[in-house]
Structure formats: C-alpha cells, structure tokens
Coordinates of C-alpha atoms in Angstrom, one line a residue:
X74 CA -152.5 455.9 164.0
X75 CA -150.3 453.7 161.6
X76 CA -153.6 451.0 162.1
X77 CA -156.6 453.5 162.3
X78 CA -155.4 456.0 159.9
X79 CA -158.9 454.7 157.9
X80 CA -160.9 454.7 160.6
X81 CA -160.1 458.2 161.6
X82 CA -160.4 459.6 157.9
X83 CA -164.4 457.8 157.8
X84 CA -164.9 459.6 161.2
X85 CA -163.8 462.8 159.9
X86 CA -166.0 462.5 157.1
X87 CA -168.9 462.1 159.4
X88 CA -168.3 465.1 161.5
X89 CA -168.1 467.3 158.6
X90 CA -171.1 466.6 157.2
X91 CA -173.0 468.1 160.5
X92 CA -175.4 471.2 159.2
X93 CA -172.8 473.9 158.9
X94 CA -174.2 477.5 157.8
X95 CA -175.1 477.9 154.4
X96 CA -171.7 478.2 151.9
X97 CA -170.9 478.8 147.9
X98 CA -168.8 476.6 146.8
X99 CA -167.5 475.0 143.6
X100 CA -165.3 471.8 143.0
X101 CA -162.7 472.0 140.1
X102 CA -160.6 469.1 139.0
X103 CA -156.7 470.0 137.8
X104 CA -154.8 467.7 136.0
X105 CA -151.7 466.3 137.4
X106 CA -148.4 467.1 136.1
X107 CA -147.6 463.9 134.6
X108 CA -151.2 463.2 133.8
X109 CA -152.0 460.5 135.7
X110 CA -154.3 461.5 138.3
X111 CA -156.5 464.7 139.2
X112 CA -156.4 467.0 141.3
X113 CA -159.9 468.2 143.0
X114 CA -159.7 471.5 144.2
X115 CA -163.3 472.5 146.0
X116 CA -163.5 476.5 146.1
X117 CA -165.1 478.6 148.4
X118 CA -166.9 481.9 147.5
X119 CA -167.2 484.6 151.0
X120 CA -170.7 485.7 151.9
X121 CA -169.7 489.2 151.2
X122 CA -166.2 489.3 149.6
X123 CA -163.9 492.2 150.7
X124 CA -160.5 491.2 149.5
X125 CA -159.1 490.3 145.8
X126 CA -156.9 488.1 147.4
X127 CA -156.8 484.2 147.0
X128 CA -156.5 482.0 150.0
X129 CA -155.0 478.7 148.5
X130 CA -155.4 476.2 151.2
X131 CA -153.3 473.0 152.4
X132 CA -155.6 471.1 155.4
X133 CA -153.5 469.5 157.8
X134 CA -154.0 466.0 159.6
X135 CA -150.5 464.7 159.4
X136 CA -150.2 463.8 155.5
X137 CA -152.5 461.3 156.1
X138 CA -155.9 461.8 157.0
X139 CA -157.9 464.9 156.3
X140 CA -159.4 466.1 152.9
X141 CA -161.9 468.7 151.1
X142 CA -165.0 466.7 152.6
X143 CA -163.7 467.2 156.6
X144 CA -162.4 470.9 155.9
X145 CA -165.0 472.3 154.0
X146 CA -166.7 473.7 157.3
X147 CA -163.0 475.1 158.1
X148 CA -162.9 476.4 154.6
X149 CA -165.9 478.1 154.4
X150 CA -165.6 479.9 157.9
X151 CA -162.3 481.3 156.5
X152 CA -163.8 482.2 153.3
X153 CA -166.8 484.4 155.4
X154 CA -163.9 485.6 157.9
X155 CA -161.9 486.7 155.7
X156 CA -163.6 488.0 152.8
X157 CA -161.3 486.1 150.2
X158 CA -162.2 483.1 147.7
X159 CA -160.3 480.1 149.5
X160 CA -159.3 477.2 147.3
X161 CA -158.8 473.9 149.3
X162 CA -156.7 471.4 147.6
X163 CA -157.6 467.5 148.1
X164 CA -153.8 466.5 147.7
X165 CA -152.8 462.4 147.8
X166 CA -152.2 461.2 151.3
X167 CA -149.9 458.7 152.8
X168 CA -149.5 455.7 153.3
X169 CA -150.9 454.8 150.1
X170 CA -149.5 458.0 148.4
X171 CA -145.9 458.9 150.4
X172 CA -143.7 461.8 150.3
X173 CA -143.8 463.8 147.4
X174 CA -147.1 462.4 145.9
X175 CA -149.1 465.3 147.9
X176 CA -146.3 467.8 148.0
X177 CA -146.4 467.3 144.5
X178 CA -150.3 467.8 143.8
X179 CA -150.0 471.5 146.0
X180 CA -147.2 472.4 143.6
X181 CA -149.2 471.5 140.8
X182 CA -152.1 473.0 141.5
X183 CA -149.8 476.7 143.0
X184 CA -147.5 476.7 140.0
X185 CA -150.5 476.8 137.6
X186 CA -152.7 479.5 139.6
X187 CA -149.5 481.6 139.9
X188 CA -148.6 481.5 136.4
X189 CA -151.8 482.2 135.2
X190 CA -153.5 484.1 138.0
X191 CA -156.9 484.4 135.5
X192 CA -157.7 480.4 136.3
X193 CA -158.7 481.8 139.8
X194 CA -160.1 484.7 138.2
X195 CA -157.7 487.5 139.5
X196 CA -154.7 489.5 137.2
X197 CA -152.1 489.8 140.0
X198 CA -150.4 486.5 141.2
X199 CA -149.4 488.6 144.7
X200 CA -152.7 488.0 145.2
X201 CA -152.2 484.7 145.9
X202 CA -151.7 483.5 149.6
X203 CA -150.7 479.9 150.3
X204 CA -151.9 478.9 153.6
X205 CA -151.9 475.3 155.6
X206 CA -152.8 474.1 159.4
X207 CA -150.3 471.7 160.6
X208 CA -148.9 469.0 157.9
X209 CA -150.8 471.5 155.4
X210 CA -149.0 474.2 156.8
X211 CA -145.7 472.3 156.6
X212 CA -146.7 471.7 152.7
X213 CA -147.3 475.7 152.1
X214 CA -143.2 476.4 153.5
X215 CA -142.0 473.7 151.9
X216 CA -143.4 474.9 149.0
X217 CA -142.0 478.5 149.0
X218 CA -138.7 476.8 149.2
X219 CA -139.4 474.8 146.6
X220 CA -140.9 477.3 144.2
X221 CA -137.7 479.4 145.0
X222 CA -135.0 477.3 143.8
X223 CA -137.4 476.3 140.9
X224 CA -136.8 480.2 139.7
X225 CA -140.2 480.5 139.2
X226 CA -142.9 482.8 140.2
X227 CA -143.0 482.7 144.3
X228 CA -146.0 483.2 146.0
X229 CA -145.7 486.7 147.8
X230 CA -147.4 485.9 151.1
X231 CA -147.6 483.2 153.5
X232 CA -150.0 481.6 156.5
X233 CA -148.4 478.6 158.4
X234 CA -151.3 477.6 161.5
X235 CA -149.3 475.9 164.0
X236 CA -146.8 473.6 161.0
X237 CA -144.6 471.2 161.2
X238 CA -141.0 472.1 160.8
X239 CA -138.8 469.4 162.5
X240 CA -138.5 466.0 161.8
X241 CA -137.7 464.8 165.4
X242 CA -140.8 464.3 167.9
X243 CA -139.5 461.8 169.7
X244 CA -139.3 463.3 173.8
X245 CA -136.0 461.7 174.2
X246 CA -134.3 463.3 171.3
X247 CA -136.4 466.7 169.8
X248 CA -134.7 469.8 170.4
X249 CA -138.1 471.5 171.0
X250 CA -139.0 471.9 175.1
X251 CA -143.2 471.6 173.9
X252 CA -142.5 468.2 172.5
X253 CA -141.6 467.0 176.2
X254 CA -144.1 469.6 177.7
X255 CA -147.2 469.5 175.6
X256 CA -146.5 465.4 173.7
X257 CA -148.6 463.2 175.9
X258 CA -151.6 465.6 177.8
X259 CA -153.2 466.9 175.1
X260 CA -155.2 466.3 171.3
X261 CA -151.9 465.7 169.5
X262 CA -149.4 463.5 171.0
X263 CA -145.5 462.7 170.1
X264 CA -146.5 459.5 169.5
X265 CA -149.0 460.4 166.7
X266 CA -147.3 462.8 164.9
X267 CA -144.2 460.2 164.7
X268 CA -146.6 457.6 163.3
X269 CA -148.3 460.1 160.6
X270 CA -143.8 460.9 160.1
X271 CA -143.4 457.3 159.9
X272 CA -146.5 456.9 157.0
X273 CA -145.3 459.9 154.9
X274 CA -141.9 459.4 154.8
X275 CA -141.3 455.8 155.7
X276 CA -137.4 455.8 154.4
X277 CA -135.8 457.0 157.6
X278 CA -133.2 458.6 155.7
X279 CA -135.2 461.7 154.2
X280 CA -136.6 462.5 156.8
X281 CA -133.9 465.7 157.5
X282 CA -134.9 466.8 153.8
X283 CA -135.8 470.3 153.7
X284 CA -138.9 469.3 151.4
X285 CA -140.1 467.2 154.6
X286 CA -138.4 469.3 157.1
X287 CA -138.4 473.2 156.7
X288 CA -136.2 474.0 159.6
X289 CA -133.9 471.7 158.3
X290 CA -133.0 474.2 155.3
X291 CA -129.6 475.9 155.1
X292 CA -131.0 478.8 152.8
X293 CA -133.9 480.6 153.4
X294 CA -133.5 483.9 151.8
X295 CA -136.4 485.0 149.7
X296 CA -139.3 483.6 151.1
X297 CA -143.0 484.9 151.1
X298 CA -144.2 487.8 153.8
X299 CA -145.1 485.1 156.6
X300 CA -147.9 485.1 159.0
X301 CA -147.0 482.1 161.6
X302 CA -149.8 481.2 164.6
X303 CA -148.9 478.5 167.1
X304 CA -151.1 477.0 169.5
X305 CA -149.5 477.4 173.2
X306 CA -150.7 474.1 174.1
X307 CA -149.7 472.4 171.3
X308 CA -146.4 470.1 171.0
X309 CA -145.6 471.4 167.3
X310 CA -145.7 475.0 168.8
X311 CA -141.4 475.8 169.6
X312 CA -141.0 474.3 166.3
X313 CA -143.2 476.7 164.6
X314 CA -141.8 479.6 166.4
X315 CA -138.5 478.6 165.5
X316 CA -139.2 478.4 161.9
X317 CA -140.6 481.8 161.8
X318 CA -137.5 483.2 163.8
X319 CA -135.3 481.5 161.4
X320 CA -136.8 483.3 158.4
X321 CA -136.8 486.6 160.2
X322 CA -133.0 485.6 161.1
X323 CA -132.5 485.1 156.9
X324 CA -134.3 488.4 156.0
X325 CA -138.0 488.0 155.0
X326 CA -140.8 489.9 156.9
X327 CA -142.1 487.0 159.6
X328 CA -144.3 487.6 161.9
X329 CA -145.5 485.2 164.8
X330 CA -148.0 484.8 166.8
X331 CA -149.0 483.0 169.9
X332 CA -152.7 482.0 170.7
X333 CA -153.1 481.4 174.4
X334 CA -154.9 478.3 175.5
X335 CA -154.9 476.7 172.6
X336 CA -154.8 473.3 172.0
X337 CA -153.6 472.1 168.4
X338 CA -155.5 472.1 165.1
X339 CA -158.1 474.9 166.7
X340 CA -158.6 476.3 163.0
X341 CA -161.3 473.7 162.8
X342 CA -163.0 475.4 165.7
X343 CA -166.7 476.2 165.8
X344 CA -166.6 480.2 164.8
X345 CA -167.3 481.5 168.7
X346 CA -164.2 479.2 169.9
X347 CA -161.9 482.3 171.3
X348 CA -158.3 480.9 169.6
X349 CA -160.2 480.9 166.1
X350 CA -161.4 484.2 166.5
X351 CA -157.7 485.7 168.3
X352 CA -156.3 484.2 165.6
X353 CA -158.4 485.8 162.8
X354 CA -157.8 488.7 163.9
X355 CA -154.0 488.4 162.9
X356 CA -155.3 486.5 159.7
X357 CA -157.5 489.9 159.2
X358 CA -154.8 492.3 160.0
X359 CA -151.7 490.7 158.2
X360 CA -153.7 490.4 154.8
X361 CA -154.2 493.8 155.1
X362 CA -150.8 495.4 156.1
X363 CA -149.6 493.3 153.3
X364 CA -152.1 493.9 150.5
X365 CA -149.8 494.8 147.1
X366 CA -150.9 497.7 146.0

C-alpha cells in the first residue's frame, strides 16, 4: 500500500464510474479554515426524502485513498435508503496531506454546518448526523471528541461503520483477538491498515493520540447518541465493539451492532448485498428512535 497507494486511488476511480442508477447530486466547495485550500463537498438529494435529517459523510479507505468520485455510488444508495440529504466530504489524504490535514477539512466543513444549520438548508443542528466507514468512521469519533473539548456545538448523533479505534494492528502486539483472527484471510489485512497508519501518521509518537486513536481517550463523557456496525469478518471489528462499549461504559446512549458474514468496507456493497441491507435496517431504525423532536 505505502507504493500503490496511487494506483489503488486510479482504480477506485474507475470502478465508480460503472452506470449506477440515476442520483441528484450537487458539489459545493467550502473554504478552508486558514484559507488556503477548499474543501469540495458533493451532496446527495434521496429519490423521495423522508427524513429532515443531514447525513454528513466521512468515506473511509485508510486516510489515504478514497474520495467523493469512488463513493458517490455509496453515497447515493444511502441517500435513497435512508431518505436524508447526505453530504460527502472530499477531505486531504495522506501521504501527501498527513494527520490533521483531513481531520482538519471534516471539522471545517461540521463546525460550519452545525453553527449555521441553514447552509445545509435545515433550522435544527440535531439534525445533523456525522457518519464515516472505516478511517472515515474513525474521523466522525474523533471529531465528537474534538468538537467537545472545543465547547462548541456537538453534533447530537453518531454512525461509525466498522472504524478504526486503536492504533496497534500489528498480530504480535494488538490487544484485539480479530486482528490475529481475521488480519491475513480476508479484504483488509494487518499489514495494510499498518501501512495506511504508517502514511497518516508517519511520527511514531502520535500515534496513541486520542485525535488518531479514539479508544485511546481517557474522557469520553458527552459524546453523540452512537450507532456502531462492525463487520464479523473484519480485523477492525473488537476494536469497534470496544469503542462503542467504552462510550456506553462513560454514559452516552451506544448501541452496537454486529453484521454476520461480513467482510470489511461492505457499505460499498451493491444494494441486494445482505450485510448492506442488515445493516440499513439499524441505520433506518436508529435515525428514527433518535429523531429530536
């Protein structure tokens, strides 16, 4: 990965621009904070919308590859399955853009929408859901911690799709049985995710950060109502259990899920695939047991 990492982001590319079914869709740009870059946010409108709510979506693909072009067919399934707007944010990726550069470009684009809910045409800022798949779902926790201890406005709810939590993947060391079990047989191996660990955060050192590593954290109180999905086949999956344990253990409403068969990053998943449509059904249910009123 630390030699391909191009080569898979062209491929990507490619396989997303297949005919998908027919999708709205509108691309915004959002200035960065410190004005020196934007920000392209691509926004997808639901064939019949049946929620106010605003999906604001982190793809995954390990900080590294992945982007608004290979995730619009993602995006615009969720849009359709949900019935919510979903706004996908093209965030900078490692290695030419290392941690914070694209934990930096989500906060951006979140603090803005949640302090002026109108920009994504809604009044409430509850209405606003951060959700990410794997490094995108480690970006969404890592910033509710973040946008706690700023004092800020906090995003109310929360979908993390099999994240990352730990910084450890390494068979020999990681705490996490799956790593051992699940690292080497199947689409994501230990070996990749500590390449796409090594890209993002190449300084060894900050690696236990709770801004790279959410289980790492020693505080989290007051954190969003969480919806957290793991894959059972899927090496990240302990660690994503543990996280959502962890903030059940501190106090916020966390609620986890395990999809059965399923083999990492599954979210991209034609819509028939069985672990997409298992876990829409949580998706579907959670955004509407927690729906402010």
């Amino acid at each position: 990965m630390r030699q391909d990492y191009a080569k898979v982001r062209r491929l990507q590319r490619q396989l997303a621009a297949r005919p998908i079914p027919r999708f709205r869709s509108l691309d915004r740009q959002i200035m960065s904070a410190d004005g020196g870059h934007q920000i392209p946010v691509r926004v997808f409108s639901p064939k019949e919308r049946r929620r106010e709510d605003v999906l604001l979506f982190f793809h995954g693909g390990g900080w590294v590859t992945g982007d608004i072009e290979s995730y619009t067919p993602a995006c615009a399934t969720m849009a359709d399955l949900t019935g919510c707007v979903v706004a996908s944010v093209d965030y900078r990726l490692a290695p030419e853009h290392p941690f914070p550069a694209g934990l930096e470009d989500c906060a951006r684009v979140a603090r803005l929408l949640l302090e002026d809910p109108q920009r994504a045409g809604i009044s409430d800022p509850r209405r606003i859901v951060l959700v990410g798949d794997s490094a995108g779902g480690n970006l969404a926790a890592v910033l509710s911690l973040m946008l706690r201890d700023e004092g800020g406005p906090v995003p109310s709810r929360q979908i993390l799709l099999y994240p990352v939590t730990h910084w450890d993947h390494d068979p020999e060391t990681s705490p996490f049985a799956s790593v051992r079990r699940h690292g080497s047989d199947y689409r994501l191996t230990d070996t990749e995710v500590q390449d796409y660990m090594e890209l993002y955060v190449p300084d060894r050192g900050r690696r236990q950060d709770p801004l790279v590593a959410p289980l790492m954290a020693t505080d989290l109180s007051a954190q969003p109502e969480t919806l957290l999905i793991t894959a059972e086949l899927d090496l990240l999956c302990d660690e994503g259990e543990a996280y959502g344990a962890a903030l059940a253990d501190a106090g916020n409403d966390a609620e986890v899920h395990r999809v059965d068969g399923a083999l990492h990053g599954f979210i991209t998943l034609p819509r028939f695939a069985r672990p997409l449509r298992e876990a829409y059904q949580h998706i579907d249910a959670f955004l509407e047991r927690t729906s402010p009123t």
